[in-house]
Amino acid sequence: MVQAYILIQTEVGKAANVASEIAGIPGVTQAEDVTGPYDVIVRAEARNVDELGKLVVAQIQGVEGITRTLTCPIVHI
């Protein structure tokens, strides 16, 4: 299982709607609107890195109002 945080920038005033829509996507375990340089932080999981990539590119980035994403895979050192 691969887990990651996805940091999202949105259009002005769209953070709450983006977080709400992303929360319903399978594989997303948490989606919160926040303040700071990013507008939404998402925690997601997938079976492998390829599936995680598909989740981000095909589903999360397709949500209206998103301008940029940064995917940060979780590592256990």
Coordinates of N, CA, C and O in Angstrom, one line a residue:
M1 N 0.8 -1.2 0.0 CA 0.0 0.0 0.0 C 0.9 1.2 0.0 O 1.8 1.3 0.8
V2 N 0.6 2.2 -0.9 CA 1.3 3.4 -1.0 C 0.4 4.5 -0.5 O -0.8 4.6 -0.9
Q3 N 0.9 5.4 0.4 CA 0.1 6.5 0.9 C 0.8 7.8 0.5 O 2.1 7.8 0.4
A4 N 0.1 8.9 0.4 CA 0.7 10.2 0.0 C -0.2 11.3 0.5 O -1.4 11.2 0.7
Y5 N 0.5 12.4 0.7 CA -0.2 13.7 0.9 C -0.2 14.4 -0.4 O 0.8 14.4 -1.1
I6 N -1.3 15.0 -0.8 CA -1.4 15.8 -2.1 C -1.7 17.2 -1.7 O -2.8 17.4 -1.1
L7 N -0.8 18.1 -2.0 CA -1.0 19.5 -1.6 C -1.6 20.2 -2.9 O -1.1 20.1 -4.0
I8 N -2.7 20.9 -2.7 CA -3.4 21.5 -3.8 C -3.6 23.0 -3.7 O -4.0 23.5 -2.6
Q9 N -3.3 23.7 -4.8 CA -3.7 25.1 -4.9 C -4.9 25.2 -5.8 O -5.1 24.4 -6.7
T10 N -5.8 26.1 -5.4 CA -7.1 26.2 -6.1 C -7.3 27.7 -6.5 O -6.6 28.6 -6.1
E11 N -8.3 27.9 -7.4 CA -8.7 29.2 -7.7 C -9.2 29.9 -6.4 O -9.7 29.2 -5.5
V12 N -9.2 31.2 -6.4 CA -9.7 31.9 -5.2 C -11.2 31.6 -4.9 O -12.0 31.5 -5.8
G13 N -11.4 31.2 -3.7 CA -12.8 30.9 -3.2 C -13.3 29.5 -3.6 O -14.4 29.2 -3.3
K14 N -12.4 28.7 -4.1 CA -12.8 27.3 -4.5 C -12.4 26.2 -3.5 O -12.7 25.0 -3.7
A15 N -11.6 26.5 -2.5 CA -11.0 25.5 -1.7 C -12.0 24.6 -1.0 O -11.9 23.3 -1.1
A16 N -13.1 25.1 -0.4 CA -14.1 24.3 0.3 C -14.8 23.3 -0.7 O -15.0 22.1 -0.4
N17 N -15.1 23.8 -1.9 CA -15.8 23.0 -2.9 C -14.9 21.9 -3.4 O -15.3 20.7 -3.6
V18 N -13.6 22.2 -3.6 CA -12.6 21.3 -4.1 C -12.4 20.2 -3.1 O -12.5 19.0 -3.4
A19 N -12.2 20.5 -1.8 CA -12.0 19.6 -0.7 C -13.2 18.6 -0.6 O -13.1 17.4 -0.5
S20 N -14.4 19.2 -0.7 CA -15.6 18.4 -0.6 C -15.8 17.4 -1.7 O -16.1 16.2 -1.5
E21 N -15.5 17.8 -2.9 CA -15.6 16.9 -4.1 C -14.5 15.8 -4.0 O -14.8 14.7 -4.3
I22 N -13.3 16.2 -3.7 CA -12.2 15.2 -3.6 C -12.5 14.2 -2.5 O -12.1 13.0 -2.7
A23 N -13.1 14.6 -1.4 CA -13.3 13.7 -0.3 C -14.2 12.4 -0.8 O -14.1 11.4 -0.2
G24 N -14.9 12.6 -1.8 CA -15.8 11.5 -2.3 C -15.1 10.6 -3.3 O -15.7 9.6 -3.8
I25 N -13.8 10.8 -3.7 CA -13.1 10.0 -4.6 C -12.6 8.8 -3.9 O -11.9 8.9 -2.9
P26 N -12.8 7.6 -4.5 CA -12.3 6.3 -3.9 C -10.7 6.4 -3.8 O -10.1 6.8 -4.8
G27 N -10.1 6.1 -2.7 CA -8.7 6.1 -2.5 C -8.3 7.3 -1.7 O -7.2 7.4 -1.1
V28 N -9.2 8.3 -1.6 CA -8.9 9.5 -0.8 C -9.4 9.2 0.6 O -10.6 8.8 0.8
T29 N -8.5 9.3 1.6 CA -8.9 9.0 3.0 C -9.2 10.2 3.8 O -9.9 10.2 4.8
Q30 N -8.7 11.4 3.3 CA -9.0 12.7 4.0 C -8.8 13.8 3.1 O -7.8 13.8 2.3
A31 N -9.6 14.8 3.1 CA -9.4 16.0 2.3 C -9.9 17.2 3.2 O -11.0 17.3 3.6
E32 N -8.9 18.2 3.4 CA -9.2 19.3 4.3 C -8.8 20.6 3.6 O -7.8 20.7 2.9
D33 N -9.7 21.6 3.7 CA -9.2 22.9 3.2 C -8.4 23.6 4.4 O -8.8 23.5 5.5
V34 N -7.3 24.2 4.0 CA -6.4 24.8 4.9 C -6.0 26.2 4.5 O -6.3 26.7 3.4
T35 N -5.2 26.9 5.4 CA -4.7 28.2 5.0 C -3.2 28.0 4.8 O -2.6 27.1 5.2
G36 N -2.6 29.0 4.1 CA -1.2 29.0 3.8 C -1.0 28.9 2.3 O -1.8 29.2 1.5
P37 N 0.2 28.4 1.9 CA 0.5 28.4 0.5 C -0.3 27.4 -0.3 O -0.4 27.5 -1.5
Y38 N -0.9 26.4 0.3 CA -1.8 25.5 -0.3 C -3.2 25.7 0.3 O -3.3 26.1 1.4
D39 N -4.2 25.3 -0.5 CA -5.6 25.6 -0.1 C -6.3 24.3 0.4 O -7.2 24.4 1.2
V40 N -5.8 23.1 -0.1 CA -6.4 21.9 0.3 C -5.3 20.9 0.5 O -4.3 20.8 -0.3
I41 N -5.3 20.0 1.5 CA -4.4 18.9 1.7 C -5.2 17.7 1.8 O -6.2 17.5 2.5
V42 N -4.8 16.7 0.9 CA -5.5 15.4 0.8 C -4.5 14.3 1.2 O -3.3 14.3 0.9
R43 N -5.1 13.3 1.9 CA -4.3 12.1 2.1 C -5.0 11.0 1.3 O -6.2 10.9 1.4
A44 N -4.2 10.3 0.6 CA -4.7 9.2 -0.3 C -3.9 8.0 -0.2 O -2.7 8.0 0.2
E45 N -4.5 6.9 -0.7 CA -3.8 5.6 -0.7 C -4.1 4.8 -1.9 O -5.2 5.0 -2.5
A46 N -3.2 4.0 -2.4 CA -3.4 3.2 -3.5 C -2.5 1.9 -3.4 O -1.6 1.9 -2.5
R47 N -2.8 0.9 -4.3 CA -2.0 -0.3 -4.2 C -0.5 -0.2 -4.5 O 0.3 -0.9 -3.9
N48 N -0.2 0.7 -5.4 CA 1.2 0.9 -5.8 C 1.3 2.4 -6.4 O 0.4 3.1 -6.5
V49 N 2.5 2.7 -6.7 CA 2.8 4.1 -7.2 C 2.1 4.4 -8.5 O 1.6 5.5 -8.7
D50 N 2.0 3.4 -9.4 CA 1.3 3.6 -10.6 C -0.2 4.0 -10.4 O -0.7 4.9 -11.0
E51 N -0.8 3.2 -9.5 CA -2.2 3.5 -9.2 C -2.4 4.9 -8.5 O -3.3 5.6 -8.7
L52 N -1.4 5.2 -7.7 CA -1.4 6.5 -7.0 C -1.4 7.6 -8.1 O -2.1 8.6 -8.1
G53 N -0.5 7.5 -9.1 CA -0.4 8.4 -10.2 C -1.6 8.6 -10.9 O -2.1 9.7 -11.3
K54 N -2.3 7.4 -11.2 CA -3.6 7.5 -11.9 C -4.6 8.2 -11.1 O -5.4 8.9 -11.7
L55 N -4.7 8.0 -9.8 CA -5.6 8.6 -8.9 C -5.4 10.1 -9.0 O -6.4 10.9 -9.2
V56 N -4.2 10.6 -8.9 CA -3.9 12.0 -8.9 C -4.2 12.6 -10.3 O -5.0 13.6 -10.4
V57 N -3.7 12.0 -11.4 CA -3.8 12.6 -12.7 C -5.2 12.5 -13.2 O -5.8 13.5 -13.8
A58 N -5.8 11.3 -13.1 CA -7.1 11.1 -13.8 C -8.3 11.6 -13.0 O -9.3 11.9 -13.6
Q59 N -8.2 11.6 -11.7 CA -9.3 11.9 -10.9 C -9.2 13.2 -10.1 O -10.0 14.1 -10.2
I60 N -8.2 13.3 -9.3 CA -8.0 14.5 -8.5 C -7.8 15.8 -9.3 O -8.4 16.8 -9.1
Q61 N -6.8 15.7 -10.3 CA -6.5 16.9 -11.1 C -7.7 17.3 -12.0 O -7.7 18.4 -12.5
G62 N -8.7 16.4 -12.2 CA -9.8 16.7 -13.0 C -10.9 17.5 -12.3 O -11.9 17.9 -12.9
V63 N -10.7 17.7 -11.0 CA -11.7 18.5 -10.2 C -11.6 19.9 -10.6 O -10.5 20.5 -10.6
E64 N -12.8 20.5 -10.9 CA -12.8 21.9 -11.3 C -12.3 22.8 -10.2 O -12.7 22.7 -9.0
G65 N -11.5 23.8 -10.5 CA -11.0 24.8 -9.5 C -9.6 24.5 -9.1 O -9.0 25.4 -8.4
I66 N -9.0 23.4 -9.4 CA -7.6 23.1 -9.1 C -6.7 23.8 -10.1 O -6.9 23.7 -11.3
T67 N -5.7 24.4 -9.5 CA -4.7 25.1 -10.4 C -3.3 24.3 -10.4 O -2.6 24.4 -11.4
R68 N -3.0 23.7 -9.3 CA -1.7 23.0 -9.2 C -1.8 21.9 -8.0 O -2.4 22.1 -7.0
T69 N -1.1 20.8 -8.3 CA -0.9 19.8 -7.2 C 0.5 19.4 -7.0 O 1.3 19.6 -7.9
L70 N 0.8 19.0 -5.8 CA 2.1 18.5 -5.4 C 1.9 17.2 -4.6 O 1.3 17.2 -3.6
T71 N 2.4 16.1 -5.2 CA 2.2 14.8 -4.5 C 3.4 14.4 -3.7 O 4.5 14.4 -4.2
C72 N 3.2 14.1 -2.4 CA 4.3 13.8 -1.5 C 4.1 12.4 -0.9 O 3.3 12.2 0.0
P73 N 4.7 11.4 -1.5 CA 4.5 10.0 -1.0 C 5.1 9.9 0.4 O 6.1 10.5 0.8
I74 N 4.4 9.1 1.2 CA 4.8 8.9 2.6 C 5.9 7.8 2.6 O 5.7 6.7 2.0
V75 N 7.0 8.0 3.3 CA 8.0 7.0 3.5 C 8.2 6.7 4.9 O 8.0 7.5 5.8
H76 N 8.6 5.5 5.2 CA 8.9 5.1 6.6 C 10.3 4.7 6.7 O 10.8 3.7 6.2
I77 N 11.1 5.6 7.3 CA 12.6 5.4 7.4 C 13.0 4.9 8.7 O 12.4 5.2 9.7

